[in-house]
PDB file of C-alpha atoms in Angstrom:
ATOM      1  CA  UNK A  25     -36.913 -99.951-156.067  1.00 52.00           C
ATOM      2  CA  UNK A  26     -35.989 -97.380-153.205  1.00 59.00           C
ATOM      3  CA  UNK A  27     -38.590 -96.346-150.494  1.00 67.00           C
ATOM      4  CA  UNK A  28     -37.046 -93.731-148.778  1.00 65.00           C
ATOM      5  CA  UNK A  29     -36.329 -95.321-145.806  1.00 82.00           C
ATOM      6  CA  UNK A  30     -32.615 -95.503-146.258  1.00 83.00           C
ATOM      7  CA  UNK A  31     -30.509 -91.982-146.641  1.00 85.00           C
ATOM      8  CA  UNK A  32     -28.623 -91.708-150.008  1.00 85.00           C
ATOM      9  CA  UNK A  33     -25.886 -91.656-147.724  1.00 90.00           C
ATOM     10  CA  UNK A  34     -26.402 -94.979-145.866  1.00 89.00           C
ATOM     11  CA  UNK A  35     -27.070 -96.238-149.086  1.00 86.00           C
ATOM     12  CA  UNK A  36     -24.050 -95.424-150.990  1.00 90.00           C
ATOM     13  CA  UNK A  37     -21.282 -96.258-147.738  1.00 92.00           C
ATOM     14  CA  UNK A  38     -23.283-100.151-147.813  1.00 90.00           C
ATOM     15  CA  UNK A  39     -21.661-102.914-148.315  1.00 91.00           C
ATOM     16  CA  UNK A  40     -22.766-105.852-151.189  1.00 89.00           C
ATOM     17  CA  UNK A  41     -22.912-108.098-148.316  1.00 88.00           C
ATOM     18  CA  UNK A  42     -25.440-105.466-146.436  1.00 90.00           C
ATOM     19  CA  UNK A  43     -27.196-104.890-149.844  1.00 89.00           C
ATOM     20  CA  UNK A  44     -27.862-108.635-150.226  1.00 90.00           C
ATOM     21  CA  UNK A  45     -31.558-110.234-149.832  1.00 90.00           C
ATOM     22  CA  UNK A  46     -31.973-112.336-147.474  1.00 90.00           C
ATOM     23  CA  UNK A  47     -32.324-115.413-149.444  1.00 93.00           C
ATOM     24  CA  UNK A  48     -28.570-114.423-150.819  1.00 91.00           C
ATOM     25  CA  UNK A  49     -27.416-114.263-147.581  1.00 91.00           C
ATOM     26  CA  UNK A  50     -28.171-117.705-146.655  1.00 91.00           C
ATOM     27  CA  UNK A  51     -26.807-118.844-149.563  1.00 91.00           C
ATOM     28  CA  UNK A  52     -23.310-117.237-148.789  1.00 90.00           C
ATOM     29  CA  UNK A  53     -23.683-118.290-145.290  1.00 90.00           C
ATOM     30  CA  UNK A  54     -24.137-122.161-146.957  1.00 88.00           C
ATOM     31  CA  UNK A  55     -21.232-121.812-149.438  1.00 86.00           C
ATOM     32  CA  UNK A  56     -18.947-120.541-146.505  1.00 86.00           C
ATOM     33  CA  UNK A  57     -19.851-123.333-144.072  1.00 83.00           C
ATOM     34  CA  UNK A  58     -19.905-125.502-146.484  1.00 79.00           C
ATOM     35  CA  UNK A  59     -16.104-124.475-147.730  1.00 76.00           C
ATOM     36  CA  UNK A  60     -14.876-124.501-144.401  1.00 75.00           C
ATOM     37  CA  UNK A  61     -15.903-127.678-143.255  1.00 71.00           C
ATOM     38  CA  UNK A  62     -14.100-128.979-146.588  1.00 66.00           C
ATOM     39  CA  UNK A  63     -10.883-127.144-145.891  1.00 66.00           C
ATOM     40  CA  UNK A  64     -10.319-128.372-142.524  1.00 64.00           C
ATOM     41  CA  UNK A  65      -7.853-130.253-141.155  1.00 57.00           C
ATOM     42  CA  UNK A  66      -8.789-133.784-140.007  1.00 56.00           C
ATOM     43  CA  UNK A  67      -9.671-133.850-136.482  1.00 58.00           C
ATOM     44  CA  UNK A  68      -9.980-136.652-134.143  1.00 59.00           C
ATOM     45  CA  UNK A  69      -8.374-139.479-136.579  1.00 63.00           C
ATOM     46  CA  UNK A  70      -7.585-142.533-134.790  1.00 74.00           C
ATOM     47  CA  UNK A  71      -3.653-143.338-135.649  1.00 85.00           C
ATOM     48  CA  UNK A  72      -1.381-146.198-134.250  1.00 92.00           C
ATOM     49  CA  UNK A  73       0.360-144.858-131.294  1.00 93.00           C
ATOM     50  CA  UNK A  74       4.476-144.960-131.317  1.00 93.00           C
ATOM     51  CA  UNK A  75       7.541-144.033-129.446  1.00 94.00           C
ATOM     52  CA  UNK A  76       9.655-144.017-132.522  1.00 92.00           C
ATOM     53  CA  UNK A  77       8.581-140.762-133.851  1.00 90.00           C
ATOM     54  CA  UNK A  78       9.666-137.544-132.099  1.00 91.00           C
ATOM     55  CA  UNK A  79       7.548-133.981-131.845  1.00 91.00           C
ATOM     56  CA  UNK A  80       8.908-131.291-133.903  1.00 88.00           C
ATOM     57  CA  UNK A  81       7.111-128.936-131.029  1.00 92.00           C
ATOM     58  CA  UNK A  82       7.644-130.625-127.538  1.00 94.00           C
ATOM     59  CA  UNK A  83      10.383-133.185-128.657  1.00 94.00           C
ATOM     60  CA  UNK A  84       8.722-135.918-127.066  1.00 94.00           C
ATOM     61  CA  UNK A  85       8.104-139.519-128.054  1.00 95.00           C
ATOM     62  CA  UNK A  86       4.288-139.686-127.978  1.00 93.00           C
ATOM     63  CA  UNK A  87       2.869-139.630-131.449  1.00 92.00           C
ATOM     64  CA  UNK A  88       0.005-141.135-133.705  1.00 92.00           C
ATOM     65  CA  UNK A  89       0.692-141.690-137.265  1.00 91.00           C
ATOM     66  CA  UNK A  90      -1.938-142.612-139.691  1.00 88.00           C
ATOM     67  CA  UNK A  91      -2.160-142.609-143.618  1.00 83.00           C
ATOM     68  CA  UNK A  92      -4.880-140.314-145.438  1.00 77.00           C
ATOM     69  CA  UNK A  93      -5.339-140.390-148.949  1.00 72.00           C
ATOM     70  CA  UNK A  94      -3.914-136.960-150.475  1.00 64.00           C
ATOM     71  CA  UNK A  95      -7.015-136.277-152.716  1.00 62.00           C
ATOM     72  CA  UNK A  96      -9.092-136.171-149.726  1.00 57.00           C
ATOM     73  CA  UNK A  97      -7.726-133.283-148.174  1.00 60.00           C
ATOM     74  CA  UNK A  98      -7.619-129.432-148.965  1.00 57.00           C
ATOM     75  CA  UNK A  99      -3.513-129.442-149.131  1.00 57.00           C
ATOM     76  CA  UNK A 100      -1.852-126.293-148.566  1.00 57.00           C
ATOM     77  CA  UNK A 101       0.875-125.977-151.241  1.00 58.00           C
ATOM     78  CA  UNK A 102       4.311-126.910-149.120  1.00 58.00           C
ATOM     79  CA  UNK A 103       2.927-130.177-148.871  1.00 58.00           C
ATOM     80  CA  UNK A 104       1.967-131.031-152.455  1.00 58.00           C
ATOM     81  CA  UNK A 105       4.948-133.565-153.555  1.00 56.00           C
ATOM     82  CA  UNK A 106       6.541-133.542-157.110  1.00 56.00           C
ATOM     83  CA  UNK A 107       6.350-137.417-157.848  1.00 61.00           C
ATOM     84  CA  UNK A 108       2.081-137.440-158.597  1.00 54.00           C
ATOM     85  CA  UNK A 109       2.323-141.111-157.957  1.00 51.00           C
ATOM     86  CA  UNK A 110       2.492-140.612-154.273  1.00 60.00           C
ATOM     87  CA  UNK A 111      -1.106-140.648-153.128  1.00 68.00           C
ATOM     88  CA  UNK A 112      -0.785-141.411-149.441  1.00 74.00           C
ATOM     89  CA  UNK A 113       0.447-139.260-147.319  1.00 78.00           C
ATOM     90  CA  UNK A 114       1.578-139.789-143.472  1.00 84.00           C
ATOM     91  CA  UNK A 115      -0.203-137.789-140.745  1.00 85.00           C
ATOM     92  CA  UNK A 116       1.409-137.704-137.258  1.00 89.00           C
ATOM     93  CA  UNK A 117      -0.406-135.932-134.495  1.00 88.00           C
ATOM     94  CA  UNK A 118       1.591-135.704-131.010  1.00 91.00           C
ATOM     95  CA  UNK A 119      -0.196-136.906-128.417  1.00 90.00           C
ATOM     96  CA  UNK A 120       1.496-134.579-125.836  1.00 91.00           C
ATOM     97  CA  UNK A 121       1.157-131.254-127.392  1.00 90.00           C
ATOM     98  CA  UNK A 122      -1.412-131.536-129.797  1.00 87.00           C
ATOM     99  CA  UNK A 123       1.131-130.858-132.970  1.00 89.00           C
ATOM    100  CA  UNK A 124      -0.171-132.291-136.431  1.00 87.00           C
ATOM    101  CA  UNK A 125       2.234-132.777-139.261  1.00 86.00           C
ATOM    102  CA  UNK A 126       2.470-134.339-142.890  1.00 82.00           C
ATOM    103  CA  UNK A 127       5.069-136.691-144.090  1.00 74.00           C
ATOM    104  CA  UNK A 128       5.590-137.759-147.440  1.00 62.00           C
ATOM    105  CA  UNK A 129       9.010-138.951-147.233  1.00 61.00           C
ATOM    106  CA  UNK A 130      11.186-141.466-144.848  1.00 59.00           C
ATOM    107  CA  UNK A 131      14.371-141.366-144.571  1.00 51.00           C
ATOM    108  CA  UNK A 132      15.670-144.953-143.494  1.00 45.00           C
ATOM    109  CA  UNK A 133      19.000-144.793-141.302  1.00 40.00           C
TER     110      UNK A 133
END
């Protein structure tokens, strides 16, 4: 139904997003908050501090490491493993700089 109110100009440069009730539009706002909260990284995760692991950033000794359960996470794809057995995955967070990083592999020397 058009009113007139809107130009046929107006109306054909508007977006789907602008053209969208407003009962759609919280919906999308819903699904996006929603997604992003899922997505995250964890924040705030209480590890066990250690001075054997050094920052790739700052190269200091000051880390957290903790474990966190790969299917609970949004992985981006460099740190998906081959072996599907391996369901827990390290998380180190430097306490000095802030740096978070994934390992899924030790080497012992």
């Amino acid at each position: 139904f058009f009113s007139g109110t809107l130009s046929p100009k107006a109306f054909a440069e508007m977006t789907a997003m602008e053209m969208a009730s407003d009962e759609l539009k919280q919906l999308r706002a819903l699904y996006t908050e929603s997604s992003v909260r899922e997505h995250q990284l964890p924040q705030g995760i209480s590890g066990t501090q250690t001075n054997k692991i050094k920052c790739r950033r700052c190269d200091r000794f000051d880390c957290s490491v903790t474990t966190i359960a790969r299917g609970a996470l949004f992985l981006p794809g460099w740190v998906r493993s081959t072996n599907p057995d391996e369901q827990m995955l390290t998380y180190v967070i430097c306490n000095a700089c802030g740096e978070q990083w994934y390992h899924s592999r030790w080497a012992c020397l």
